[in-house]
XYZ file of N, CA, C and O in Angstrom:
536
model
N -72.530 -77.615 -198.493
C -72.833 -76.299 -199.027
C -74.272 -76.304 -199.535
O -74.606 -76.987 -200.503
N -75.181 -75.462 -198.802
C -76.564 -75.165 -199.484
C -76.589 -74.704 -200.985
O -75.545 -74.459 -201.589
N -77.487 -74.628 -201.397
C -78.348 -74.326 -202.440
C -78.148 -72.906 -202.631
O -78.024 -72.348 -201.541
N -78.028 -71.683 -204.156
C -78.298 -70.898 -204.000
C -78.956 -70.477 -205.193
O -78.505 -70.569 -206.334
N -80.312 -69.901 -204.765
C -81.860 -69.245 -205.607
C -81.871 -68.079 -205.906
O -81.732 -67.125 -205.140
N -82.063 -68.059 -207.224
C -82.322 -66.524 -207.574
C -83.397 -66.361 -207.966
O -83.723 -67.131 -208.869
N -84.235 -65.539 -207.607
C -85.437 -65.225 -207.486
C -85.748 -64.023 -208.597
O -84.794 -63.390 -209.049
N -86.864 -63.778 -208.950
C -87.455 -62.351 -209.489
C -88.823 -62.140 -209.386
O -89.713 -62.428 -210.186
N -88.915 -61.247 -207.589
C -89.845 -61.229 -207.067
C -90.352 -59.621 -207.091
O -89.668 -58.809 -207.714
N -91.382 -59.258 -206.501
C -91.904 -58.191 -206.164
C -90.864 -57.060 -205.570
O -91.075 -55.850 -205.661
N -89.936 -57.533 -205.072
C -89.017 -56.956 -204.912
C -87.951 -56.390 -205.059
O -87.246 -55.635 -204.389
N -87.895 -57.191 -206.736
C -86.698 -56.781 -207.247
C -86.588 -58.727 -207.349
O -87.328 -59.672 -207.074
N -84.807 -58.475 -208.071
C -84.170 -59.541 -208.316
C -83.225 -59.825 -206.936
O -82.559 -58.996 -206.316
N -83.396 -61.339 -206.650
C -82.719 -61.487 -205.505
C -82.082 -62.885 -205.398
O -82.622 -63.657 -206.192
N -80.937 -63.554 -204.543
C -80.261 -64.716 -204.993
C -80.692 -64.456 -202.597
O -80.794 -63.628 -201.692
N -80.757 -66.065 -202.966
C -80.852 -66.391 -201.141
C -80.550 -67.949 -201.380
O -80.774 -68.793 -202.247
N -79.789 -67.844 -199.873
C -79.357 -69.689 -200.183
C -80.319 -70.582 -199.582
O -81.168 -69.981 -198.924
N -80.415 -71.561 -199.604
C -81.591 -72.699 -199.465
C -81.877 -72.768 -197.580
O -82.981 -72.951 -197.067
N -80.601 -72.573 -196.841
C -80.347 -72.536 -195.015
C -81.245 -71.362 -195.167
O -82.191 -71.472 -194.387
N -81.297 -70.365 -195.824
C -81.839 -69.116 -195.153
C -83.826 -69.167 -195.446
O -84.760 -68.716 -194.785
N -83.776 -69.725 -196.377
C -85.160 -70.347 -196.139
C -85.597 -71.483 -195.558
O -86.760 -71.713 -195.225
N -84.597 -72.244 -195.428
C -85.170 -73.406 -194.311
C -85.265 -72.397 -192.804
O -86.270 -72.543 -192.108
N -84.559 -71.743 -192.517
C -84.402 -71.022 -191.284
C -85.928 -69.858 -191.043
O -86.486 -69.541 -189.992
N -86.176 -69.538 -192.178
C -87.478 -68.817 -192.258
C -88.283 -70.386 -191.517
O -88.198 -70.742 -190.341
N -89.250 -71.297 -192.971
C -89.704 -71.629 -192.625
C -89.590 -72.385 -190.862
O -90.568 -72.282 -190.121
N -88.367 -73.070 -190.404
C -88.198 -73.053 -189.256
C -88.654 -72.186 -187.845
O -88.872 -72.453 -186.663
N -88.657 -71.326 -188.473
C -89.108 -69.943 -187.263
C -90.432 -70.331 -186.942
O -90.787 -70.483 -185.773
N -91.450 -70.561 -188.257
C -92.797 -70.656 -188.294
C -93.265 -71.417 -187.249
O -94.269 -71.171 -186.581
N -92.427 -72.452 -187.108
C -92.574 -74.058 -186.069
C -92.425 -74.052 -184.840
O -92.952 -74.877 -184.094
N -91.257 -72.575 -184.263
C -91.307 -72.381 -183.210
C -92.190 -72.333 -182.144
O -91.912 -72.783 -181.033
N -93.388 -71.734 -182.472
C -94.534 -71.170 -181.913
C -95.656 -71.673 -181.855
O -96.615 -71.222 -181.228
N -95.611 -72.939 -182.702
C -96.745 -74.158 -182.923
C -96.531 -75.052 -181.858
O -95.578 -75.831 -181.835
N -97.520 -74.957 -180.834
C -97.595 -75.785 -179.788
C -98.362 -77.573 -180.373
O -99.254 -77.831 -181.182
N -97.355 -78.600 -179.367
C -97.489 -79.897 -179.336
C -96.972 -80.345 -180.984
O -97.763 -81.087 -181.567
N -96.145 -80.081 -181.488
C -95.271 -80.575 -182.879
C -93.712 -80.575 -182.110
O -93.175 -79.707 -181.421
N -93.275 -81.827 -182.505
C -91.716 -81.705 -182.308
C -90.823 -82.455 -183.294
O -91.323 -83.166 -184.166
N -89.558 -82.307 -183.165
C -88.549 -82.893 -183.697
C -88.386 -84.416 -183.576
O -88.072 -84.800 -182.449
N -88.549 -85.422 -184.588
C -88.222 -86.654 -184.207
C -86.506 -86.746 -184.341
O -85.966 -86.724 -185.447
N -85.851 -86.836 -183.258
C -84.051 -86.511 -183.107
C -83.497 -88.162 -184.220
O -84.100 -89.198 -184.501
N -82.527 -87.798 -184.455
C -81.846 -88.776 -185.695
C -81.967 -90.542 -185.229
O -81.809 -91.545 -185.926
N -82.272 -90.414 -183.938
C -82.129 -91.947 -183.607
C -83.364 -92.029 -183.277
O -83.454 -92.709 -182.255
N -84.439 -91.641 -183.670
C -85.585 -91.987 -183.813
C -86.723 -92.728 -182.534
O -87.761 -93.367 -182.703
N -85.814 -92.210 -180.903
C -86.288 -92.772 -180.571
C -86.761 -91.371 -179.305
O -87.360 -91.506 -178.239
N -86.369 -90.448 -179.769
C -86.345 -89.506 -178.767
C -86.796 -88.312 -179.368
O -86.392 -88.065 -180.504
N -87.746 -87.340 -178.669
C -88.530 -86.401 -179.690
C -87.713 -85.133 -178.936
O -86.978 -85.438 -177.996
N -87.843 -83.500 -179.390
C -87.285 -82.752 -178.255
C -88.037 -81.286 -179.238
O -88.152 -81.435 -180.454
N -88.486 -79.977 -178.597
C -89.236 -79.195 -178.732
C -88.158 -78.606 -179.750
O -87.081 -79.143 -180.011
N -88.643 -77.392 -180.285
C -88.245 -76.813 -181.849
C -87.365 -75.684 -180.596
O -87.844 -75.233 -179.556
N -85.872 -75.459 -181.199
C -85.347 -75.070 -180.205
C -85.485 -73.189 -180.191
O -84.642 -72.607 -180.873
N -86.390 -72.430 -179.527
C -86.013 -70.798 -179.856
C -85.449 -69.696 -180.075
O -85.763 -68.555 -180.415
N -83.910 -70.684 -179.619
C -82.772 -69.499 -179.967
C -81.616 -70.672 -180.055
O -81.811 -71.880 -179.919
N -80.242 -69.947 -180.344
C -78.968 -70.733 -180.701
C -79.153 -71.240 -182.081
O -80.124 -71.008 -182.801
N -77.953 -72.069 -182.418
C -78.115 -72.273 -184.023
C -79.106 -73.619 -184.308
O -79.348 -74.609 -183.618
N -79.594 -73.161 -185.730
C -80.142 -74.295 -186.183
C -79.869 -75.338 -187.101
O -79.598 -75.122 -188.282
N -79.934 -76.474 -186.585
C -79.598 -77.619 -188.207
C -81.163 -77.970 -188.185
O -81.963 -78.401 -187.355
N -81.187 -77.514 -189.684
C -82.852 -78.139 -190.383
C -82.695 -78.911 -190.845
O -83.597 -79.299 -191.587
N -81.303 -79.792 -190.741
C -80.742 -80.919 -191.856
C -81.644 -81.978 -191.528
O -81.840 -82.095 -190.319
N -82.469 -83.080 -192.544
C -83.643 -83.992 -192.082
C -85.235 -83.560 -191.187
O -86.051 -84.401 -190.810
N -85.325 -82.505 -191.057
C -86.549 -81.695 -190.702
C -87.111 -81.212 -191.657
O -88.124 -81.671 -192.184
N -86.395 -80.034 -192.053
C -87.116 -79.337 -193.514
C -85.899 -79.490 -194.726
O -84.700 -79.750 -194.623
N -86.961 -79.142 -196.183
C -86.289 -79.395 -197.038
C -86.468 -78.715 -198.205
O -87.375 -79.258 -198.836
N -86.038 -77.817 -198.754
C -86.650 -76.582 -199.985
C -85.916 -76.870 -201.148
O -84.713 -77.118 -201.227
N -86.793 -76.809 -202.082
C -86.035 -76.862 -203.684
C -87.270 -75.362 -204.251
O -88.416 -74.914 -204.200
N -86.217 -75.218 -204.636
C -86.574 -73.842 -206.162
C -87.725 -75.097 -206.825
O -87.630 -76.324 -206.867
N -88.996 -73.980 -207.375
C -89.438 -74.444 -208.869
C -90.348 -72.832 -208.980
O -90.986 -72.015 -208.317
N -89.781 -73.172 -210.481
C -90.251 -71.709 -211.156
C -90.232 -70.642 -210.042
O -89.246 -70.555 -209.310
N -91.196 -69.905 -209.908
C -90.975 -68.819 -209.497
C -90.962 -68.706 -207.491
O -90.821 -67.802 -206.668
N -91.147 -69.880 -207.462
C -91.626 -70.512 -205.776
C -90.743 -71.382 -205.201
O -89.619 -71.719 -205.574
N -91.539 -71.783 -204.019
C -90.232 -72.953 -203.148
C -91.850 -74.252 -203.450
O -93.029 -74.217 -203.801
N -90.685 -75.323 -202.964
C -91.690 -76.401 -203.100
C -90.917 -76.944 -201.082
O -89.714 -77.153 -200.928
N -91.459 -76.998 -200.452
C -91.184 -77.299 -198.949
C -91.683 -78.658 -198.210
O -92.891 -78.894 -198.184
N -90.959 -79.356 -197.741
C -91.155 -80.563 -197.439
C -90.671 -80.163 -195.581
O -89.678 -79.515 -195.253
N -91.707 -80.775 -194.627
C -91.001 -80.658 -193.023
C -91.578 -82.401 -192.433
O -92.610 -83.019 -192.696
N -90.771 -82.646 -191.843
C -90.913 -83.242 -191.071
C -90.590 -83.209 -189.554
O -89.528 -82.969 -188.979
N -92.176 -83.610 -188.939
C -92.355 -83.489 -187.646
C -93.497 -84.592 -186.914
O -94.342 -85.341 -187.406
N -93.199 -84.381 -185.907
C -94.155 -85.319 -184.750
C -94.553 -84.610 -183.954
O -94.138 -83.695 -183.243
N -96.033 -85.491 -184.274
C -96.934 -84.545 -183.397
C -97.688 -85.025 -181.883
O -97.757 -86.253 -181.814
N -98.138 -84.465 -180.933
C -98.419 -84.858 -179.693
C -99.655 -85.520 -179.541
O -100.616 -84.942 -180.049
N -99.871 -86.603 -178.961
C -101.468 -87.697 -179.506
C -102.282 -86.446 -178.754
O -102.102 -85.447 -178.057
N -103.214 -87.166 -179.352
C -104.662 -86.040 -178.833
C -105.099 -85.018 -179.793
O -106.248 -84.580 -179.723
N -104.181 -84.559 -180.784
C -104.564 -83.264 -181.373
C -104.937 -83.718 -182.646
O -104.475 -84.779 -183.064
N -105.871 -82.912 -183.450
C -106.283 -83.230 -184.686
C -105.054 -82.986 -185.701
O -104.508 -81.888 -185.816
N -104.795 -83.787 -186.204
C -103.199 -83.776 -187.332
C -104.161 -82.853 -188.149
O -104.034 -81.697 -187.745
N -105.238 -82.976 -189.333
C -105.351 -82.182 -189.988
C -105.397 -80.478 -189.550
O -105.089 -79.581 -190.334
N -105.751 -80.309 -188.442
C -105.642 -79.213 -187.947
C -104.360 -78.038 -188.089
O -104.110 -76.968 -188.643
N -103.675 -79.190 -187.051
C -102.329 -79.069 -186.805
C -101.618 -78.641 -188.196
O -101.064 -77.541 -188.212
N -101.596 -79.582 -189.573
C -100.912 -79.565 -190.507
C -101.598 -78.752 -191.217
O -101.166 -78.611 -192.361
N -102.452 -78.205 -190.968
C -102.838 -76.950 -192.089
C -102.596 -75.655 -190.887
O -102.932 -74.572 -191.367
N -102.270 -75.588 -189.960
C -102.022 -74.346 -189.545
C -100.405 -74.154 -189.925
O -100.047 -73.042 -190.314
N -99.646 -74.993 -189.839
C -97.893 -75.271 -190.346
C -98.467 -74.775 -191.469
O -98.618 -73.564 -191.310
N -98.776 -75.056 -192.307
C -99.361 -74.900 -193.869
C -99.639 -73.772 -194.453
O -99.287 -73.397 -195.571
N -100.396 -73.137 -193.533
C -100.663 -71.529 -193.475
C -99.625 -70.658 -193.078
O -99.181 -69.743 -193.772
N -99.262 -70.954 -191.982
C -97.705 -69.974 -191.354
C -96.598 -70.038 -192.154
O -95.837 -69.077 -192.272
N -96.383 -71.437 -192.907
C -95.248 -71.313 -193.697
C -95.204 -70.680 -194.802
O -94.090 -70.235 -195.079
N -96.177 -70.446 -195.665
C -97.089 -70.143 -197.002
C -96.444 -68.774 -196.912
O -95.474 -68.309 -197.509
N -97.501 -68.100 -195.719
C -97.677 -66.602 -195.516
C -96.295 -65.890 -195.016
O -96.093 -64.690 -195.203
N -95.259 -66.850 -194.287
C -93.858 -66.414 -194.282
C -92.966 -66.129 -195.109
O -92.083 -65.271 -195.123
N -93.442 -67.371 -196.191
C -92.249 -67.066 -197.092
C -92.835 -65.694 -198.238
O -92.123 -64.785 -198.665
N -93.900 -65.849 -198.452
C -94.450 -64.354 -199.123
C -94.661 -63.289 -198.294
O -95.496 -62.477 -198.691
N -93.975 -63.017 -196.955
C -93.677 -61.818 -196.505
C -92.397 -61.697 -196.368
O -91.814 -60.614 -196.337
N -91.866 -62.802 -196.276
C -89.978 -62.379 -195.754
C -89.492 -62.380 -197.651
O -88.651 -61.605 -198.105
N -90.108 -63.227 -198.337
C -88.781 -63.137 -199.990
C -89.737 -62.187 -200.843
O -89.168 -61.379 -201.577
N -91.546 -62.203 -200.819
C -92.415 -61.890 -201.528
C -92.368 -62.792 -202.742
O -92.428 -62.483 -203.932
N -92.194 -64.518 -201.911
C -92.120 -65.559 -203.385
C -93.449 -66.166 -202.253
O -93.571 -66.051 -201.034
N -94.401 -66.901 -203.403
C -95.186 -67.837 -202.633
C -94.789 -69.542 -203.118
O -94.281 -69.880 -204.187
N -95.157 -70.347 -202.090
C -94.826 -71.691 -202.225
C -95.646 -72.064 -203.611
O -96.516 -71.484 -204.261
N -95.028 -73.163 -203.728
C -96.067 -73.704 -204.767
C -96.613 -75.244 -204.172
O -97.529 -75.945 -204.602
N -95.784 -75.448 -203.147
C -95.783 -76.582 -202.655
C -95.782 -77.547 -201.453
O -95.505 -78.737 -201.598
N -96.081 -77.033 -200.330
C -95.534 -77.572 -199.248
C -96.421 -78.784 -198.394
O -97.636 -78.718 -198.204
N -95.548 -79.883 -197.934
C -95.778 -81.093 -197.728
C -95.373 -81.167 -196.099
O -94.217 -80.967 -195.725
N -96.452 -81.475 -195.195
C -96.062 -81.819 -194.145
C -96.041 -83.300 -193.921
O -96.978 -84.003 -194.300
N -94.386 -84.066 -192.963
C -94.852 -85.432 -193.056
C -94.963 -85.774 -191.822
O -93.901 -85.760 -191.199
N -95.835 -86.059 -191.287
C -96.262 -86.623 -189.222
C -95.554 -88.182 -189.516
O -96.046 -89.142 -190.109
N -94.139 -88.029 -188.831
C -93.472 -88.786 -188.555
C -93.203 -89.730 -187.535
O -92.426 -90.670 -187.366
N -94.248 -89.073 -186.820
C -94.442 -89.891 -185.510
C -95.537 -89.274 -184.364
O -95.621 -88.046 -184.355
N -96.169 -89.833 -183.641
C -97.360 -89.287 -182.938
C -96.285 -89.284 -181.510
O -95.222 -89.721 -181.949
N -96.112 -88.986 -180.032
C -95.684 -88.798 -178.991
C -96.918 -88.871 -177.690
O -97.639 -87.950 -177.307
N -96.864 -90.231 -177.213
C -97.511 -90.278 -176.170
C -96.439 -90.315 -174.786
O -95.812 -89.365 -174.319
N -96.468 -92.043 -174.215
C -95.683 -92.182 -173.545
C -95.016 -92.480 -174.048
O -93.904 -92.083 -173.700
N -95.070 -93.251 -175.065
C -94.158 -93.946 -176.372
C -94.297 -93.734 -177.800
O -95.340 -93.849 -178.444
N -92.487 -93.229 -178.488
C -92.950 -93.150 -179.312
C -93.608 -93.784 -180.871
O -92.931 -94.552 -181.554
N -94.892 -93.370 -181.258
C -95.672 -94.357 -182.435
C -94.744 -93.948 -183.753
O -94.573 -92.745 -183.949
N -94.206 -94.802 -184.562
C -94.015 -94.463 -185.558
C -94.795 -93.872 -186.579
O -95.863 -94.459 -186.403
N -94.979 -93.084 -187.549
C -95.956 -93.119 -188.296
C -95.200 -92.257 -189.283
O -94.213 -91.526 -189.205
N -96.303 -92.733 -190.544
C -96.084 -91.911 -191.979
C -96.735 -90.887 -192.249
O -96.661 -90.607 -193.446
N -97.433 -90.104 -191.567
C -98.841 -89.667 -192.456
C -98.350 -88.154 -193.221
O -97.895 -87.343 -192.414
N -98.383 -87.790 -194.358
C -98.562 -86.854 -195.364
C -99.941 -86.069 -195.524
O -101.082 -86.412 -195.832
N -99.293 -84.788 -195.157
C -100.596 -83.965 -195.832
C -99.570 -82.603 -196.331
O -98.660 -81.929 -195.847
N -100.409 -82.693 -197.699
C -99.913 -81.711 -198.731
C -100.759 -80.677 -199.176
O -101.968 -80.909 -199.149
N -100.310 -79.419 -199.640
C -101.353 -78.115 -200.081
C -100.522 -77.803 -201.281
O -99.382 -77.374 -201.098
N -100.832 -77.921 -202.103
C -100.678 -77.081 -203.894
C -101.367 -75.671 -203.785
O -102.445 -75.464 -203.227
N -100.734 -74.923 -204.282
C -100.628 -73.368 -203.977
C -100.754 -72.927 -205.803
O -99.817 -73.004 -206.598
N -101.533 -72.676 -205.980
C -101.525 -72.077 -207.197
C -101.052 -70.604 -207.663
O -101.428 -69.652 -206.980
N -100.162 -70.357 -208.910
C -99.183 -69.225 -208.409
C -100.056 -68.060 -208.956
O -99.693 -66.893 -208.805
């Protein structure tokens, strides 16, 4: 059973459960070319899927603080492309989603490059984070 947030936004007072904002931010990812899913056995990557249901379970991850979400995703990204790039455009789309779909802004969101995808896949850690001042 998810999470459920009550908010007091621009919009009024509002309660949304934690799936329905992972499912927002999720959408964002759709459309971001060369980022994918590292699948649970870690050895197989597969594209962000565009329709049918979604489990964000181990991809993304939202907790309430104060008046915002604090957002954690994990993804792998395709060699060749600039990660900082890459992780500040996720960064931006997710930001600007969730303050158009709830009218809450993040305070927090953390992308983690879990793995790079050539022919093989590289493991990796790399973190890049944006603090959002409210």
């Amino acid at each position: 059973m998810s999470s459920v947030y009550k908010l007091k936004t621009e919009y009024g007072k509002i309660t949304i459960n934690a799936d329905t904002v992972n499912n927002i931010v999720f959408r964002q990812l759709v459309d971001i070319e060369k980022i994918y899913i590292l699948n649970s056995n870690k050895k197989n990557v597969s594209s962000f899927p565009k329709k049918g249901k979604i489990n964000t379970d181990g991809i993304i991850q939202t907790t309430k603080e104060d008046e915002g979400f604090i957002v954690d995703i994990k993804v792998a990204f395709k060699f060749g492309i600039s990660i900082n790039e890459k992780a500040n455009e996720i960064l931006d789309k997710v930001s600007v989603a969730l303050e158009k779909s709830l009218g809450v802004k993040a305070n927090k969101i953390t992308v983690n490059v879990v793995a790079v995808v050539a022919k093989k896949i590289a493991q990796r850690n790399i973190v890049i984070q944006k603090r959002y001042d409210a």
